[in-house]
Coordinates of C-alpha atoms in Angstrom, one line a residue:
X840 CA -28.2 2.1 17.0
X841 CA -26.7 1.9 20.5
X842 CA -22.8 0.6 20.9
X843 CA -24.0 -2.5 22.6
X844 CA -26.3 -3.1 19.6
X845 CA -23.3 -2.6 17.6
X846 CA -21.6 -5.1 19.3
X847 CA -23.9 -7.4 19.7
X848 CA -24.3 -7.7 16.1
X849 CA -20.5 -7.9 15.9
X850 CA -20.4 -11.0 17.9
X851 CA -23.4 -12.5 16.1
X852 CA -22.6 -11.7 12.1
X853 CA -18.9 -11.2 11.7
X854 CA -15.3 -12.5 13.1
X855 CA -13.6 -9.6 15.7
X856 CA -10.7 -9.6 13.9
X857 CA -10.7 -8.2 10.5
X858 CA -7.7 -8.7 8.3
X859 CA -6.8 -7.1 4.8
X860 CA -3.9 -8.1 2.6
X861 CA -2.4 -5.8 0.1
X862 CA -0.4 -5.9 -2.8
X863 CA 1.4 -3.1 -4.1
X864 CA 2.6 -3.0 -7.7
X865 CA 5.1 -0.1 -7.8
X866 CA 6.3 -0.5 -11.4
X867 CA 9.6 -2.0 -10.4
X868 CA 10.0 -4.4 -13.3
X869 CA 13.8 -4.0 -13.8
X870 CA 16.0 -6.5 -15.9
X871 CA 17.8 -9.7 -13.6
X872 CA 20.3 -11.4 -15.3
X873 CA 21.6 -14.9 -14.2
X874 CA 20.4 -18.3 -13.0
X875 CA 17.4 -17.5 -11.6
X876 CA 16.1 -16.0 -15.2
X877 CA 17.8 -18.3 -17.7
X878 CA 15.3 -17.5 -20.6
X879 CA 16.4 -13.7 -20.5
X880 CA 12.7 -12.4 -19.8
X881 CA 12.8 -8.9 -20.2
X882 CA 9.4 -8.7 -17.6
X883 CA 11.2 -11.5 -15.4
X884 CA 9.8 -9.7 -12.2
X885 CA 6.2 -8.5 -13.6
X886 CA 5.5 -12.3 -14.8
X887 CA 7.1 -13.5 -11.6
X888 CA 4.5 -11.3 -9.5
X889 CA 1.7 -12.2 -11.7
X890 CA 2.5 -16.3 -11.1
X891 CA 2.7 -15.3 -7.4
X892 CA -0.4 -14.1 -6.9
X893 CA -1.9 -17.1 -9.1
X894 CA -0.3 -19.4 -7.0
X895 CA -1.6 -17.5 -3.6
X896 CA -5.1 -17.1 -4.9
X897 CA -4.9 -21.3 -6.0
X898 CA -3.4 -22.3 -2.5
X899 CA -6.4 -20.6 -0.5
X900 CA -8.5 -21.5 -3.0
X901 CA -9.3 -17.6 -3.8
X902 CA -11.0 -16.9 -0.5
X903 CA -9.2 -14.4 0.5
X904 CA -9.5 -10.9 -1.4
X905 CA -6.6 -9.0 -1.9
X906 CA -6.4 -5.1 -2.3
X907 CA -4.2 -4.0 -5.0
X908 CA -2.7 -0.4 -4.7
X909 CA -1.2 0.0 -8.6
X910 CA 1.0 2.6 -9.9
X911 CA -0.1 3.7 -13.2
X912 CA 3.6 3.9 -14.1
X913 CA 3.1 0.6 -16.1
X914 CA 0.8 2.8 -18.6
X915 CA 3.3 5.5 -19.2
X916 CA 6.4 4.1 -20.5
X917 CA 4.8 4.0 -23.9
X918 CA 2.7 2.2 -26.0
X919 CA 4.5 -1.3 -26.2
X920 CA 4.9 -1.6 -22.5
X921 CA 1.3 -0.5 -22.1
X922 CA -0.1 -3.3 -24.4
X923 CA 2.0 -5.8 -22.5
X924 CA 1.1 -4.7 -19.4
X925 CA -2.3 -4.0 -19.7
X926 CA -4.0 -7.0 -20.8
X927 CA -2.6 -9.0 -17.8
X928 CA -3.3 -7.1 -15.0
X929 CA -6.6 -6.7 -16.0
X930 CA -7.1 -10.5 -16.5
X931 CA -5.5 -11.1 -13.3
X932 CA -8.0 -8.4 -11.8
X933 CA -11.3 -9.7 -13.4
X934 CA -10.8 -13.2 -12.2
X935 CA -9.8 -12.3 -9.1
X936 CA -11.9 -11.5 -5.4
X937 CA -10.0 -8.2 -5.0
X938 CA -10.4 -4.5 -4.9
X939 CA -8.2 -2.0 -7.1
X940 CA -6.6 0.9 -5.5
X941 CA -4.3 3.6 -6.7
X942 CA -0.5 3.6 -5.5
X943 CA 1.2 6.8 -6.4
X944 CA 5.6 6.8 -7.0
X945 CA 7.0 9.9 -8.1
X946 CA 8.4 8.3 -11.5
X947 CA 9.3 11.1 -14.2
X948 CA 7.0 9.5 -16.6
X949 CA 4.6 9.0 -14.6
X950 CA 4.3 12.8 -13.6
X951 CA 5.1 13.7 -16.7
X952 CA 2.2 11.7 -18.2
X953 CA -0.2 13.4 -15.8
X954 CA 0.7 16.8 -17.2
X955 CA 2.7 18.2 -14.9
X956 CA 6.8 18.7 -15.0
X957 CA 8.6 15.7 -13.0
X958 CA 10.4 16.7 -10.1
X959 CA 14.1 15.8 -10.4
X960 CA 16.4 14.8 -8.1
X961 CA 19.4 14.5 -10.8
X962 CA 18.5 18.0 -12.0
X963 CA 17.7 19.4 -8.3
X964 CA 20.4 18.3 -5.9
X965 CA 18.4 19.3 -2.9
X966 CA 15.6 17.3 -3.8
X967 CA 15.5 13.9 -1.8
X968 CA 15.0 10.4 -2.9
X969 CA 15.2 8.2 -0.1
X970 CA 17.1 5.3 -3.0
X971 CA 19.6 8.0 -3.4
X972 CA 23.1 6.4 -2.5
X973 CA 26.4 8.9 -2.8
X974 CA 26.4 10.5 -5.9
X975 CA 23.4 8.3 -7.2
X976 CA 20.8 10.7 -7.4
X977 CA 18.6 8.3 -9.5
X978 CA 17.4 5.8 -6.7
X979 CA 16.2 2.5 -8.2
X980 CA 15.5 3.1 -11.8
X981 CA 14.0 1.2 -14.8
X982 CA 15.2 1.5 -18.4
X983 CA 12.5 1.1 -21.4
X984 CA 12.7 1.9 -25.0
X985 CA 10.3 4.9 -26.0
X986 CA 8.4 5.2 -29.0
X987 CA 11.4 6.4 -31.1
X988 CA 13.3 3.2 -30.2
X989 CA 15.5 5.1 -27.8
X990 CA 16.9 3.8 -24.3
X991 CA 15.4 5.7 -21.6
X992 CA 15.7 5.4 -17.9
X993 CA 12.7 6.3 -15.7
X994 CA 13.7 6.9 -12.2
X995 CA 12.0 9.1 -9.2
X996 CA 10.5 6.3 -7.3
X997 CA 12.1 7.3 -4.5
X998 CA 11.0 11.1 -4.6
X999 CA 8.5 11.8 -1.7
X1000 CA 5.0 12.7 -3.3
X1001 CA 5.2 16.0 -0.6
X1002 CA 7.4 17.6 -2.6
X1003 CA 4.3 18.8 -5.0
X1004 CA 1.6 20.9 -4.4
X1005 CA -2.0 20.2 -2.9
X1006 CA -3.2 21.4 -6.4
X1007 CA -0.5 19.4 -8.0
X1008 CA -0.9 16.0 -5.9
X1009 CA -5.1 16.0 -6.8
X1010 CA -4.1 16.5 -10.6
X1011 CA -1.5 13.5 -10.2
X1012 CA -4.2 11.7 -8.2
X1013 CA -7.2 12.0 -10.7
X1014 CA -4.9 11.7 -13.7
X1015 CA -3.4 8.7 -12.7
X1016 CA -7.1 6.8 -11.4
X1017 CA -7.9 7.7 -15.2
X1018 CA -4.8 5.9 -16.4
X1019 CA -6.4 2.6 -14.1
X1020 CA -9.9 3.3 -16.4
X1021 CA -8.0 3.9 -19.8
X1022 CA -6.7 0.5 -19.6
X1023 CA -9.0 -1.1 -18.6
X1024 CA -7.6 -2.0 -15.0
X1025 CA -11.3 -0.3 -13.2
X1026 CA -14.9 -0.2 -14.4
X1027 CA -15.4 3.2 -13.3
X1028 CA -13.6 6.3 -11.3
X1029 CA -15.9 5.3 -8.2
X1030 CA -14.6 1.4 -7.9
X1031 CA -11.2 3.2 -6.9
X1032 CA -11.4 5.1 -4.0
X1033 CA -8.8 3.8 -2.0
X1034 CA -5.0 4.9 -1.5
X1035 CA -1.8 4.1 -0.6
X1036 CA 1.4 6.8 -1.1
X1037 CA 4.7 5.4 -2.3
X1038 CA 7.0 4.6 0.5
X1039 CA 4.0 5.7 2.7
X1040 CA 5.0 9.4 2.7
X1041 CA 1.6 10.8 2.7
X1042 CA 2.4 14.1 4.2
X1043 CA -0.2 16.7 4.7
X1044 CA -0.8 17.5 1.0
X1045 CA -1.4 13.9 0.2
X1046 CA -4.2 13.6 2.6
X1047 CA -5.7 16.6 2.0
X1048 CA -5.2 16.5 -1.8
X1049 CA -7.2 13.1 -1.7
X1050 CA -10.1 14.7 -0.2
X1051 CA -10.6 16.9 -3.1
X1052 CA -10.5 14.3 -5.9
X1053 CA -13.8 13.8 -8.2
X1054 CA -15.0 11.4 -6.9
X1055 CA -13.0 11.9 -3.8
X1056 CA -10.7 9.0 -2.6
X1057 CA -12.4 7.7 1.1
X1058 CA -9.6 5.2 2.7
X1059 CA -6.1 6.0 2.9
X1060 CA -3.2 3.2 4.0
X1061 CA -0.4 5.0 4.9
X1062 CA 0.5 5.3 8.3
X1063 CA 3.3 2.8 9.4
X1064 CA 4.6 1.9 12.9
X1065 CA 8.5 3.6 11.9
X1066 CA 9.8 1.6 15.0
X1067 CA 10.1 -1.3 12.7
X1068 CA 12.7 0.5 10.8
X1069 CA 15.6 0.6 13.4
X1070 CA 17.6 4.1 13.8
X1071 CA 20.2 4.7 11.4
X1072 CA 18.7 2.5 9.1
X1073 CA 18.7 5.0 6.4
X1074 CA 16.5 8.4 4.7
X1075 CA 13.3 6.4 4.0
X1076 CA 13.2 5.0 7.7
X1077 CA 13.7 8.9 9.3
X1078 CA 11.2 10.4 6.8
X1079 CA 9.0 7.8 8.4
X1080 CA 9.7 8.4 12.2
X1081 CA 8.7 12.2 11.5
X1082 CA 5.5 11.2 9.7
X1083 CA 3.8 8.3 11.7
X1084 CA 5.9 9.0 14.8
X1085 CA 4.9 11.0 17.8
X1086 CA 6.7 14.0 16.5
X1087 CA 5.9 17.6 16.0
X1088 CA 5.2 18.2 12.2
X1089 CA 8.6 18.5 10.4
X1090 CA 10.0 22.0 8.9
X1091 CA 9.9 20.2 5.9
X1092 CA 6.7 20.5 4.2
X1093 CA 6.7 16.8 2.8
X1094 CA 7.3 15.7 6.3
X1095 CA 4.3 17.8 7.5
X1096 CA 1.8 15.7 9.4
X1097 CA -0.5 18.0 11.9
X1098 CA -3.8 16.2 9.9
X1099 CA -2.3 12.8 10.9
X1100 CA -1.2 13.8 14.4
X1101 CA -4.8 15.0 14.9
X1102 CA -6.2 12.1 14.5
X1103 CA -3.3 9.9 16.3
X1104 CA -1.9 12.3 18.7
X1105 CA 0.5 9.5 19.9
X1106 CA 1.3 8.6 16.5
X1107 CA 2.0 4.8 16.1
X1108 CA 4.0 2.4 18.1
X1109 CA 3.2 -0.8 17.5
X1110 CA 6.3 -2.5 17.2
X1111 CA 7.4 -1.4 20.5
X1112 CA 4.5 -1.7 22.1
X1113 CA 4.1 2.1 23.1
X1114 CA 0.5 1.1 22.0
X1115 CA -1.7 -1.3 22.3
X1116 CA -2.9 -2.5 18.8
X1117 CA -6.1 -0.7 18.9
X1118 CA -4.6 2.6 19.3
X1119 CA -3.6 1.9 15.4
X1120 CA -7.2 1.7 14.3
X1121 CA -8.8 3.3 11.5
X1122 CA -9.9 6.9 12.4
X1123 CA -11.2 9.5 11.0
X1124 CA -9.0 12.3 8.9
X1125 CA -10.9 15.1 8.3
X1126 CA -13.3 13.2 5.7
X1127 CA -10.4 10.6 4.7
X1128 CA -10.5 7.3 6.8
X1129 CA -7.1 6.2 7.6
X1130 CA -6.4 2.4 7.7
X1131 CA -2.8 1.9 9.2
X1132 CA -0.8 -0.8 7.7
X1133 CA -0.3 -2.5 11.3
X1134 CA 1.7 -5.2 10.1
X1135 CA 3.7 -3.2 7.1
X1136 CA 4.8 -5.4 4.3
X1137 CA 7.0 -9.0 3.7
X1138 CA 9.8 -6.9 2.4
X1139 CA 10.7 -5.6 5.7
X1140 CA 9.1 -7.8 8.1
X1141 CA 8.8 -12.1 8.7
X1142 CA 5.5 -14.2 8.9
X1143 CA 6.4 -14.3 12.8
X1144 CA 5.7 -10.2 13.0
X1145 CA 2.5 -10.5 11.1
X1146 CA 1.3 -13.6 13.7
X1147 CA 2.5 -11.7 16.4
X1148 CA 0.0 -9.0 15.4
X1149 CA -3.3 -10.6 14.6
X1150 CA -2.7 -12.6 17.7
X1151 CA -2.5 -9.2 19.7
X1152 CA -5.7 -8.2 18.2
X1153 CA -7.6 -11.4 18.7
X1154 CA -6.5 -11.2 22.2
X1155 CA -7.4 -7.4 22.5
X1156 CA -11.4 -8.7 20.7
X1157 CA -11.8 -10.8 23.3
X1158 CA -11.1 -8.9 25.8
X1159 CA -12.8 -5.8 24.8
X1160 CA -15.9 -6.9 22.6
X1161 CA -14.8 -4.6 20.0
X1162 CA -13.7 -5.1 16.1
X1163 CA -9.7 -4.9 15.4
X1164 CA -8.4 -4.2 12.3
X1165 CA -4.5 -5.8 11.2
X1166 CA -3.0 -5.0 7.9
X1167 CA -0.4 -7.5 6.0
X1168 CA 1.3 -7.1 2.4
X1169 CA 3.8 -7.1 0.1
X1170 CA 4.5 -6.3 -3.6
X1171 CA 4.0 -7.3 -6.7
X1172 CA 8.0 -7.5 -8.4
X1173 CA 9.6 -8.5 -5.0
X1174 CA 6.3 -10.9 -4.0
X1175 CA 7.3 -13.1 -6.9
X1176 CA 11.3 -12.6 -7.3
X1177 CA 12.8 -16.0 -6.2
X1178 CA 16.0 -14.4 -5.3
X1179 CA 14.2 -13.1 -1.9
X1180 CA 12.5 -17.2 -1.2
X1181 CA 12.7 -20.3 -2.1
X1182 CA 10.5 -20.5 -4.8
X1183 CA 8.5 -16.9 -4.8
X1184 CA 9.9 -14.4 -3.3
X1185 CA 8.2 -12.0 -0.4
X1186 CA 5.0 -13.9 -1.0
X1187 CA 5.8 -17.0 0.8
X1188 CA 5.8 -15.0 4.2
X1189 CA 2.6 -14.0 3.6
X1190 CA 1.5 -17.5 3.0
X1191 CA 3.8 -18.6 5.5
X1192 CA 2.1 -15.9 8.2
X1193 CA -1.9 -16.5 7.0
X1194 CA -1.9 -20.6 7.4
X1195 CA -0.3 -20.2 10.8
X1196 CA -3.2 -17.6 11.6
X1197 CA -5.5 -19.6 9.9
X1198 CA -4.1 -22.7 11.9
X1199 CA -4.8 -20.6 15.1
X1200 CA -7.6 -18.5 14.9
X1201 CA -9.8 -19.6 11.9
X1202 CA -12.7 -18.6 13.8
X1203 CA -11.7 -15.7 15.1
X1204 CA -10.9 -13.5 11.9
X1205 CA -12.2 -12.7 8.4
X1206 CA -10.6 -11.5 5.4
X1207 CA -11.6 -8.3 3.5
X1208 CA -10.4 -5.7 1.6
X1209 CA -9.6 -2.3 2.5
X1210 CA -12.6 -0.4 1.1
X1211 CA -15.2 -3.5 2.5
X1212 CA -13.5 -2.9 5.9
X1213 CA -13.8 0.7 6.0
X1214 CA -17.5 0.7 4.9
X1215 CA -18.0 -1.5 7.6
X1216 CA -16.1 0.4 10.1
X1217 CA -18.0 4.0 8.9
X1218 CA -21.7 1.6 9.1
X1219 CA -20.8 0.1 12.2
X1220 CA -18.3 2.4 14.1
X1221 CA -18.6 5.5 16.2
X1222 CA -16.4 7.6 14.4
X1223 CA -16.3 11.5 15.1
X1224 CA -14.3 14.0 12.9
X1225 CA -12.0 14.7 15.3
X1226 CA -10.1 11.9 15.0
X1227 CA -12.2 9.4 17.5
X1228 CA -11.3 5.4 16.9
X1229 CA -13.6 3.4 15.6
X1230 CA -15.4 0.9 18.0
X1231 CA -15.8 -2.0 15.9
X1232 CA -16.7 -3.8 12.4
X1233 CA -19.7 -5.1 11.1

């Protein structure tokens, strides 16, 4: 099939503009105290996420599929938490138009629960955690009572997957797919095969690792534009720079990103406009299809950003017959937590950004998730392995 077929078929079957939202669940579902949880809900933040998404899916009438990147953490924190959290994802899952990925934290339980020994940045001063602050090595933290009724904190969120092995990483990445299955949350290893890394540090080791998963994981959705985290803004906004930037690979092997640069030798520059929108297409990574999130996530970015970029990509379909692919978000605790909106929390920019694109260009886009839009991009694009960008989206 010829690229003017391809096209052709674009412009007669499908929008040019193809957008996914995501929602990441990152296991986050700390205690708040005060007015805004008067009823002293221990799972204030996880049942606030859970009635966000209800009330997103109601307001556009469940049209639009969201892909869910969960953190198995919520199964590891024993068995009460499990049977509280279990049933209710997966009842939001089942009657939702969505796809499930898996969304990998460093938690110590989590780690520990896929058989290997956590790495500790209380116990190993030189480890990072981009949440560490002075002499708080823990980051953000949860407590939870264990099965012998006995406070425990879990903490490591903040520790960069990199820091483990290749070997290591695949083990954390097939043990924790089969946490999704043991509870329920998937159907089958092979309905997950997406991937997102915590705080997008997917260094080299990530994206190799994820290549050499049974079943192997296909589309990855790390790569960030780290101009929209300004200089100085703290650990988590240098690590990214060095990853997604235009840098050299780091000295520091969790900050290693030669696959990446491969594949994006300018690395990404959206915010700034070093690029144009379609150099942050998906491409090929070795065998891994990186989807970058173009338009990050409502935690650190407003509804005028995420209009800002689909309306660059419509622009850039029009003028170049080809499929563009933008990627909006937020997550699950902070998407419901009224303390960050007026009702919801993150959620309502998404809503906010999607009926003022929707307003604008409701003929222009379609909405899919990230696995549906890489499928299309691998039946429809002319993708090489050297890292070529894809030419469009059936």
């Amino acid at each position: 099939m010829t690229t003017d077929h391809n096209h052709r078929r674009l412009s007669a079957e499908t929008a040019a503009v193809i957008i996914t939202v995501t929602c990441d669940w990152d296991g986050l579902d700390y205690p708040v105290a005060g007015p805004h949880n008067p009823g002293a809900d221990r799972h204030f933040r996880f049942n606030r996420g859970l009635q966000a998404l209800q009330h997103f899916n109601r307001h556009f009438g469940g049209r639009i599929p969201l892909t869910h990147f969960i953190c198995p953490v919520y199964f590891t924190r024993g068995r009460r938490l499990t049977e509280y959290y279990a049933p209710r994802i997966a009842e939001l899952i089942a009657h939702s138009h969505c796809e499930v990925g898996l969304h990998l934290h460093g938690w110590m339980s989590l780690v520990q629960a896929c058989g290997l020994t956590p790495a500790d940045p209380v116990q190993d001063t030189a480890l990072p955690d981009w949440g560490a602050q002075g002499e708080n090595r823990l980051g953000l933290s949860v407590p939870y009572v264990d099965e012998a009724g006995a406070l425990r904190l879990d903490y490591g969120h903040g520790v960069p997957l990199g820091v483990y092995s290749q070997d290591e990483i695949v083990q954390l990445a097939q043990a924790g797919r089969g946490l999704l299955l043991a509870n329920q949350i998937l159907p089958n290893a092979e309905a997950c095969l997406s991937f997102r890394c915590g705080g997008w540090l997917a260094n080299d080791a990530v994206l190799a690792a994820l290549q050499n998963t049974q079943p192997a994981f296909q589309y990855e959705a790390s790569a960030v534009d780290a101009a929209l985290f300004p200089a100085g803004s703290g650990t988590l906004a240098d690590w990214l720079r060095q990853l997604w930037g235009s840098r050299r690979p780091s000295a520091q092997s969790f900050l290693s990103n030669q696959l990446f640069l491969a594949a994006y030798p300018r690395g990404l520059a959206i915010h700034t406009h070093g690029n144009e929108v379609t150099e942050a297409q998906p491409r090929l990574i070795q065998n891994l299809l990186e989807i970058p999130d173009t338009a990050l996530l409502a935690d650190y970015v407003g509804a005028g950003f995420m209009v800002d970029q689909v309306a660059r990509a419509v622009a850039a379909a029009a003028q170049q017959n080809i499929g563009v692919h933008v990627s909006l978000g937020f997550h699950l605790e902070s998407g419901g937590d009224p303390r960050f909106g007026k009702v919801f929390g993150h959620l309502e920019r998404v809503i906010e950004a999607l009926d003022e694109i929707e307003r604008r260009y409701a003929g222009a886009i379609r909405y899919l998730t990230i696995a549906e839009a890489g499928r299309r991009w691998r039946a429809f694009g002319e993708l090489d392995k050297a890292g070529t960008p894809a030419s469009g989206l059936g």
